[in-house]
Short mmCIF file of C-alpha atoms in Angstrom, two decimals:
data_model
loop_
_atom_site.label_atom_id
_atom_site.label_comp_id
_atom_site.label_asym_id
_atom_site.label_seq_id
_atom_site.Cartn_x
_atom_site.Cartn_y
_atom_site.Cartn_z
CA MET A 1 0.00 0.00 0.00
CA SER A 2 1.43 3.40 -1.02
CA LEU A 3 1.79 6.44 1.20
CA HIS A 4 -1.07 8.03 -0.74
CA ASP A 5 -3.32 5.08 0.03
CA LEU A 6 -2.34 5.20 3.71
CA ALA A 7 -3.16 8.92 3.75
CA ALA A 8 -6.56 8.19 2.21
CA ARG A 9 -7.23 5.63 4.92
CA ALA A 10 -6.22 8.14 7.60
CA LEU A 11 -8.88 10.53 6.28
CA HIS A 12 -11.51 8.11 7.59
CA ALA A 13 -10.92 9.68 10.99
CA PHE A 14 -12.70 12.79 9.66
CA ASP A 15 -16.29 13.49 8.68
CA PRO A 16 -16.67 12.17 5.10
CA GLU A 17 -17.30 15.56 3.53
CA ASP A 18 -14.46 17.19 5.47
CA ALA A 19 -12.19 14.32 4.43
CA HIS A 20 -13.09 14.85 0.80
CA GLY A 21 -12.31 18.55 1.10
CA LEU A 22 -8.90 17.72 2.57
CA ALA A 23 -8.24 15.31 -0.29
CA ILE A 24 -9.03 18.01 -2.86
CA ARG A 25 -6.73 20.45 -1.07
CA GLY A 26 -3.93 17.89 -1.07
CA LEU A 27 -4.35 17.25 -4.78
CA LYS A 28 -4.33 20.99 -5.51
CA ALA A 29 -1.07 21.24 -3.56
CA GLY A 30 0.50 18.60 -5.80
CA LEU A 31 0.47 15.83 -3.21
CA GLY A 32 -1.45 13.29 -5.30
CA PRO A 33 -0.04 10.09 -6.81
CA ARG A 34 1.44 9.99 -10.29
CA ASP A 35 1.17 7.05 -12.64
CA SER A 36 4.21 7.62 -14.84
CA ALA A 37 3.98 4.31 -16.69
CA PRO A 38 2.32 4.39 -20.12
CA ASP A 39 -1.08 2.74 -20.28
CA ASP A 40 -1.21 -0.82 -21.54
CA PRO A 41 -2.18 -0.56 -25.25
CA LEU A 42 -4.75 -3.28 -24.59
CA LEU A 43 -6.81 -0.77 -22.59
CA SER A 44 -7.07 1.89 -25.30
CA ILE A 45 -10.46 2.58 -26.84
CA SER A 46 -12.17 5.05 -29.14
CA LEU A 47 -15.18 6.53 -27.37
CA ALA A 48 -17.41 8.84 -29.40
CA GLY A 49 -14.39 10.08 -31.31
CA MET A 50 -12.17 10.45 -28.24
CA HIS A 51 -9.10 8.21 -28.45
CA LEU A 52 -8.52 7.19 -24.83
CA SER A 53 -5.26 5.56 -23.74
CA SER A 54 -7.27 3.84 -21.00
CA CYS A 55 -10.94 3.00 -20.78
CA VAL A 56 -10.95 3.55 -16.97
CA GLY A 57 -12.29 7.00 -16.06
CA LEU A 58 -13.21 9.06 -13.01
CA ALA A 59 -16.94 9.58 -12.50
CA ALA A 60 -18.56 12.94 -11.75
CA GLY A 61 -18.95 13.90 -8.11
CA PHE A 62 -15.32 13.68 -7.03
CA ASP A 63 -14.25 16.96 -8.61
CA LYS A 64 -17.45 19.00 -8.54
CA ASN A 65 -15.81 22.33 -9.26
CA ALA A 66 -13.11 21.33 -11.79
CA GLU A 67 -10.36 21.96 -9.26
CA VAL A 68 -8.17 18.88 -9.84
CA PRO A 69 -8.85 17.24 -13.21
CA ASP A 70 -5.19 17.19 -14.20
CA ALA A 71 -4.16 15.72 -10.85
CA MET A 72 -6.60 12.85 -11.40
CA LEU A 73 -5.39 12.33 -14.96
CA ALA A 74 -1.86 12.16 -13.56
CA ALA A 75 -3.03 9.56 -11.02
CA GLY A 76 -3.82 7.23 -13.92
CA PHE A 77 -7.38 7.86 -15.08
CA GLY A 78 -7.93 7.69 -18.83
CA PHE A 79 -10.51 10.47 -18.67
CA VAL A 80 -12.00 12.63 -15.92
CA GLU A 81 -15.53 13.95 -15.56
CA ALA A 82 -15.90 17.11 -13.47
CA GLY A 83 -19.17 18.38 -11.97
CA THR A 84 -22.07 18.27 -11.58
CA VAL A 85 -22.12 22.02 -12.26
CA THR A 86 -25.24 24.18 -12.34
CA PRO A 87 -25.59 27.67 -13.88
CA LEU A 88 -25.80 29.39 -10.50
CA PRO A 89 -23.79 28.48 -7.38
CA GLN A 90 -25.79 26.56 -4.82
CA ALA A 91 -25.11 25.27 -1.33
CA GLY A 92 -26.86 21.93 -1.75
CA ASN A 93 -28.69 20.10 1.01
CA PRO A 94 -27.99 20.58 4.72
CA ARG A 95 -25.14 18.66 6.33
CA PRO A 96 -24.56 15.89 7.18
CA ARG A 97 -25.21 14.68 3.66
CA LEU A 98 -22.43 12.18 2.96
CA PHE A 99 -22.17 8.85 4.77
CA ARG A 100 -19.67 6.00 4.66
CA LEU A 101 -21.15 2.50 4.87
CA THR A 102 -17.82 0.88 5.65
CA GLU A 103 -19.08 -2.64 6.29
CA ASP A 104 -20.72 -2.57 2.87
CA GLN A 105 -17.91 -0.72 1.04
CA ALA A 106 -20.60 1.77 0.04
CA VAL A 107 -21.54 5.44 0.29
CA ILE A 108 -24.84 7.27 0.63
CA ASN A 109 -24.99 10.90 -0.43
CA ARG A 110 -27.69 13.53 -0.59
CA MET A 111 -25.42 16.40 -1.60
CA GLY A 112 -27.94 18.18 -3.83
CA PHE A 113 -25.66 19.51 -6.60
CA ASN A 114 -23.60 21.69 -4.26
CA ASN A 115 -21.14 23.60 -6.46
CA GLU A 116 -19.56 26.99 -7.10
CA GLY A 117 -21.45 27.63 -10.30
CA LEU A 118 -20.83 27.73 -14.01
CA GLU A 119 -18.59 30.81 -14.20
CA VAL A 120 -16.04 29.50 -11.69
CA PHE A 121 -16.13 26.08 -13.38
CA ALA A 122 -15.62 27.62 -16.84
CA GLU A 123 -12.75 29.80 -15.69
CA ARG A 124 -10.92 26.78 -14.28
CA LEU A 125 -11.42 24.73 -17.44
CA SER A 126 -10.16 27.65 -19.53
CA ARG A 127 -6.78 27.33 -17.77
CA ARG A 128 -6.43 23.84 -19.26
CA ALA A 129 -6.09 25.15 -22.81
CA GLY A 130 -3.39 23.16 -24.59
CA ARG A 131 -3.05 20.46 -21.93
CA HIS A 132 -3.30 16.77 -22.69
CA GLY A 133 -6.00 14.47 -21.34
CA PHE A 134 -9.75 14.26 -21.74
CA VAL A 135 -11.86 16.20 -19.21
CA GLY A 136 -15.64 16.22 -19.43
CA ALA A 137 -18.27 18.47 -17.88
CA ASN A 138 -21.27 16.97 -16.08
CA ILE A 139 -24.02 19.59 -16.30
CA GLY A 140 -27.21 19.87 -14.25
CA ALA A 141 -30.03 22.18 -13.22
CA ASN A 142 -30.39 24.45 -10.24
CA LYS A 143 -32.86 23.25 -7.64
CA ASP A 144 -35.03 26.36 -7.93
CA ALA A 145 -34.79 26.78 -11.71
CA THR A 146 -38.06 27.74 -13.38
CA ASP A 147 -36.90 26.09 -16.63
CA ARG A 148 -34.60 23.21 -15.81
CA ILE A 149 -34.06 22.26 -19.43
CA GLU A 150 -32.78 25.77 -20.11
CA ASP A 151 -30.18 25.23 -17.38
CA TYR A 152 -28.74 22.33 -19.37
CA VAL A 153 -28.71 24.47 -22.50
CA THR A 154 -26.91 27.20 -20.55
CA GLY A 155 -24.27 24.77 -19.30
CA LEU A 156 -23.64 23.35 -22.76
CA THR A 157 -23.38 26.81 -24.31
CA ARG A 158 -21.07 28.30 -21.68
CA LEU A 159 -18.66 25.35 -21.64
CA TRP A 160 -18.55 24.71 -25.39
CA GLY A 161 -14.90 24.72 -26.41
CA LEU A 162 -13.70 24.32 -22.82
CA SER A 163 -14.72 20.71 -22.20
CA ASP A 164 -13.81 17.60 -24.18
CA TYR A 165 -17.29 16.12 -23.71
CA PHE A 166 -20.55 16.78 -21.89
CA THR A 167 -22.83 14.69 -19.71
CA ALA A 168 -26.42 15.71 -18.99
CA ASN A 169 -27.10 14.49 -15.48
CA ILE A 170 -30.84 13.89 -15.11
CA SER A 171 -30.54 11.02 -12.67
CA SER A 172 -29.45 12.37 -9.30
CA PRO A 173 -32.04 11.44 -6.67
CA ASN A 174 -31.11 14.46 -4.53
CA THR A 175 -32.72 17.27 -6.56
CA PRO A 176 -36.52 16.93 -6.22
CA GLY A 177 -38.20 16.13 -9.52
CA LEU A 178 -34.99 15.84 -11.52
CA ARG A 179 -35.46 12.18 -12.41
CA ALA A 180 -38.80 13.10 -14.01
CA LEU A 181 -36.67 14.28 -16.95
CA GLN A 182 -36.12 10.58 -17.72
CA THR A 183 -39.77 10.19 -18.73
CA LYS A 184 -40.33 10.06 -22.48
CA ALA A 185 -41.97 13.44 -23.11
CA ALA A 186 -39.59 15.37 -20.86
CA LEU A 187 -36.56 13.56 -22.24
CA GLU A 188 -37.59 14.27 -25.81
CA GLU A 189 -37.83 17.97 -25.01
CA LEU A 190 -34.50 18.04 -23.16
CA LEU A 191 -32.53 16.13 -25.76
CA GLY A 192 -34.23 17.98 -28.59
CA ARG A 193 -33.19 21.34 -27.16
CA LEU A 194 -29.67 20.10 -26.50
CA ALA A 195 -29.44 18.83 -30.09
CA GLN A 196 -30.64 22.19 -31.44
CA THR A 197 -28.15 24.06 -29.28
CA ARG A 198 -25.34 21.73 -30.31
CA ALA A 199 -26.14 22.28 -33.99
CA MET A 200 -26.02 26.04 -33.49
CA LEU A 201 -22.72 25.88 -31.57
CA ARG A 202 -21.21 23.50 -34.09
CA ALA A 203 -22.14 25.83 -36.94
CA GLY A 204 -20.17 28.65 -35.33
CA SER A 205 -17.17 26.50 -34.47
CA THR A 206 -14.67 24.19 -36.09
CA SER A 207 -15.15 21.61 -33.35
CA ASP A 208 -17.79 19.24 -32.07
CA TYR A 209 -17.96 17.53 -28.69
CA PRO A 210 -19.65 14.31 -27.57
CA ILE A 211 -22.75 14.54 -25.39
CA PHE A 212 -23.74 11.70 -23.07
CA LEU A 213 -26.82 11.15 -20.94
CA LYS A 214 -26.43 9.83 -17.38
CA VAL A 215 -29.33 7.67 -16.21
CA ALA A 216 -30.49 6.06 -12.99
CA PRO A 217 -30.41 2.30 -12.37
CA ASP A 218 -33.96 2.45 -11.01
CA LEU A 219 -35.82 2.10 -14.32
CA GLU A 220 -39.08 0.34 -15.05
CA ASP A 221 -39.82 -2.04 -17.91
CA GLY A 222 -39.89 -0.17 -21.20
CA GLU A 223 -37.99 2.86 -19.93
CA VAL A 224 -34.61 1.56 -21.08
CA GLU A 225 -35.84 1.14 -24.63
CA ALA A 226 -37.55 4.54 -24.64
CA ILE A 227 -34.37 6.26 -23.42
CA VAL A 228 -32.23 4.56 -26.06
CA GLU A 229 -34.59 5.52 -28.87
CA THR A 230 -34.71 9.14 -27.72
CA VAL A 231 -30.92 9.33 -27.41
CA VAL A 232 -30.43 7.87 -30.90
CA ALA A 233 -33.14 10.05 -32.46
CA ASN A 234 -31.50 13.21 -31.16
CA GLY A 235 -27.96 12.29 -32.12
CA LEU A 236 -26.43 12.06 -28.66
CA ASP A 237 -23.22 10.05 -28.47
CA GLY A 238 -23.88 7.71 -25.58
CA ILE A 239 -25.37 6.82 -22.22
CA ILE A 240 -23.70 6.48 -18.82
CA VAL A 241 -25.25 3.60 -16.88
CA SER A 242 -25.67 4.41 -14.05
CA ASN A 243 -26.00 6.98 -11.31
CA THR A 244 -26.67 6.11 -7.66
CA THR A 245 -29.71 4.09 -6.60
CA ILE A 246 -32.56 4.86 -4.24
CA ALA A 247 -32.92 1.14 -3.53
CA ARG A 248 -31.66 -0.34 -0.28
CA PRO A 249 -30.59 -3.98 -0.67
CA ALA A 250 -31.51 -6.23 2.25
CA THR A 251 -27.84 -7.23 2.47
CA LEU A 252 -26.70 -3.82 3.79
CA LYS A 253 -25.14 -4.08 7.26
CA SER A 254 -23.83 -0.60 8.10
CA ALA A 255 -25.48 1.62 10.67
CA GLY A 256 -26.10 4.39 8.13
CA LYS A 257 -28.01 2.22 5.67
CA ALA A 258 -31.32 3.99 6.38
CA GLU A 259 -30.03 7.45 5.45
CA THR A 260 -31.86 9.04 2.55
CA GLY A 261 -30.00 9.75 -0.67
CA GLY A 262 -28.30 7.85 -3.44
CA LEU A 263 -26.46 4.62 -2.66
CA SER A 264 -23.19 3.92 -4.48
CA GLY A 265 -20.30 1.53 -4.08
CA ALA A 266 -20.11 -2.26 -3.99
CA PRO A 267 -23.86 -2.97 -3.57
CA LEU A 268 -24.54 -1.12 -6.83
CA LEU A 269 -22.29 -3.30 -9.01
CA GLU A 270 -24.72 -6.13 -9.70
CA PRO A 271 -27.94 -4.15 -10.28
CA SER A 272 -26.27 -1.42 -12.37
CA THR A 273 -24.52 -4.03 -14.51
CA ALA A 274 -27.85 -5.78 -15.07
CA VAL A 275 -29.37 -2.50 -16.27
CA LEU A 276 -26.31 -1.91 -18.46
CA LYS A 277 -26.95 -5.25 -20.19
CA ARG A 278 -30.50 -4.12 -20.93
CA PHE A 279 -29.19 -0.92 -22.50
CA HIS A 280 -26.68 -2.92 -24.56
CA VAL A 281 -29.44 -5.09 -26.00
CA ALA A 282 -31.69 -2.08 -26.69
CA ALA A 283 -28.91 0.01 -28.22
CA ALA A 284 -27.71 -2.76 -30.56
CA GLY A 285 -24.53 -0.82 -31.28
CA ARG A 286 -26.28 2.43 -32.18
CA THR A 287 -24.88 4.45 -29.28
CA ALA A 288 -21.89 4.10 -26.95
CA LEU A 289 -22.33 2.93 -23.37
CA ILE A 290 -20.20 3.82 -20.34
CA GLY A 291 -20.50 1.57 -17.31
CA ALA A 292 -20.52 3.04 -13.81
CA GLY A 293 -21.64 1.81 -10.43
CA GLY A 294 -19.84 -0.37 -7.90
CA ILE A 295 -16.52 -0.82 -9.69
CA ALA A 296 -13.79 -1.50 -7.11
CA ASP A 297 -11.44 -3.84 -8.95
CA GLY A 298 -10.54 -5.24 -12.34
CA ALA A 299 -13.29 -7.83 -12.10
CA GLY A 300 -15.95 -5.13 -11.76
CA ALA A 301 -14.55 -3.14 -14.67
CA TYR A 302 -14.37 -6.30 -16.78
CA ALA A 303 -17.97 -7.19 -15.94
CA LYS A 304 -19.12 -3.79 -17.20
CA ILE A 305 -17.19 -4.14 -20.44
CA ARG A 306 -18.51 -7.64 -21.08
CA ALA A 307 -22.02 -6.29 -20.38
CA GLY A 308 -21.63 -3.74 -23.18
CA ALA A 309 -19.61 -0.76 -21.89
CA ARG A 310 -16.88 0.73 -24.07
CA ALA A 311 -15.46 2.53 -21.03
CA VAL A 312 -16.04 2.56 -17.28
CA GLN A 313 -16.10 5.11 -14.48
CA LEU A 314 -15.60 4.87 -10.73
CA TYR A 315 -15.56 7.15 -7.71
CA SER A 316 -16.92 5.64 -4.46
CA ALA A 317 -14.34 2.86 -4.41
CA LEU A 318 -11.60 5.48 -4.00
CA VAL A 319 -12.99 6.12 -0.51
CA TYR A 320 -11.90 2.63 0.51
CA GLY A 321 -9.19 1.74 -2.02
CA GLY A 322 -7.28 5.01 -2.03
CA PRO A 323 -5.94 6.91 -5.04
CA GLY A 324 -3.68 4.02 -6.08
CA LEU A 325 -6.76 1.96 -6.88
CA VAL A 326 -6.98 3.08 -10.50
CA VAL A 327 -3.54 1.66 -11.31
CA ARG A 328 -4.44 -1.67 -9.71
CA ILE A 329 -7.73 -1.80 -11.65
CA LYS A 330 -6.00 -1.13 -14.97
CA ARG A 331 -3.40 -3.82 -14.31
CA ASP A 332 -6.02 -6.37 -13.26
CA LEU A 333 -8.32 -5.53 -16.17
CA ALA A 334 -5.52 -5.98 -18.71
CA ARG A 335 -4.61 -9.32 -17.13
CA ARG A 336 -8.21 -10.53 -17.37
CA LEU A 337 -8.55 -9.45 -20.98
CA ARG A 338 -5.39 -11.31 -21.95
CA ALA A 339 -6.36 -14.40 -19.98
CA ASP A 340 -9.57 -14.63 -22.00
CA GLY A 341 -7.80 -14.14 -25.30
CA PHE A 342 -8.97 -10.60 -26.09
CA ALA A 343 -6.52 -8.50 -28.09
CA THR A 344 -8.29 -5.21 -27.28
CA VAL A 345 -10.97 -3.80 -25.00
CA GLU A 346 -13.08 -3.39 -28.13
CA ASP A 347 -13.13 -7.16 -28.64
CA ALA A 348 -14.56 -7.72 -25.15
CA VAL A 349 -17.40 -5.18 -25.33
CA GLY A 350 -20.68 -7.04 -24.96
CA ALA A 351 -19.01 -10.45 -24.81
CA ALA A 352 -20.98 -11.59 -21.73
#
């Protein structure tokens, strides 16, 4: 275990949100780990036109305000997603709002899109001009917005040219009514307006950027198919499956299991992977899938890829595995791919 991993474990003596703040401060001070070895070529993948040296990425939520994307790229992630960012700064829900479920290797959060707002986020991303590495922007809506769809349009417009890709987050359970945007009529309006805005921005620019949709794992029969058809019809580039869950598995043991909010971590691996398989069948290769939820080792990442994901994202596992976890996952994933005779990640996508 590295000194960085030991430091991460020591942070468990602090309140979870305070510990996270300390971790961000340490990364900003240059104290984070560095993975200087080149990525195994086996792990490279093309994702919606982005040529990633590694298919293992950092999920949104860790770096809400785009403070440390380059530090996390240096730690070994193939791509980093910052946010969720909303047009206006907002404090989020009252504390405490972040809970470790240590016995379950899980986390419950009800943060509520706390962030410093779009202008601060944009200014930080603008400093990255000319730097290597793919950094995406996860965009959302303010809690009190009168037109939530317009908030997504605002985020896309303001960050166009500053972010390598965009994710529309409509699946957080901690902003009341947000998940209603996953229903067919609302989703058609949202994605339609994003597509129109993208076309306008693309016309005035020499560049285009992928747009993904991040969905919940708590979907009813028929909703997966409806989401896929709406994504394809509006020309989005992919779907991230999935966000946190409002479900509470009977297997949870930790004292905080009854806290309200979204559950992430190890208990989410199986159900989110099952939903990912449904999306893979429905998509039939028409849109890219990114697997998220419960990944804590190479086996979890491999399961997502075999279920249909071209790339994977993790966050909660860093709470327990430390910042060195990403290197261990990449090494284990490459070993598993080779053991099964796959020459590339691409060959393993959907092989389950």
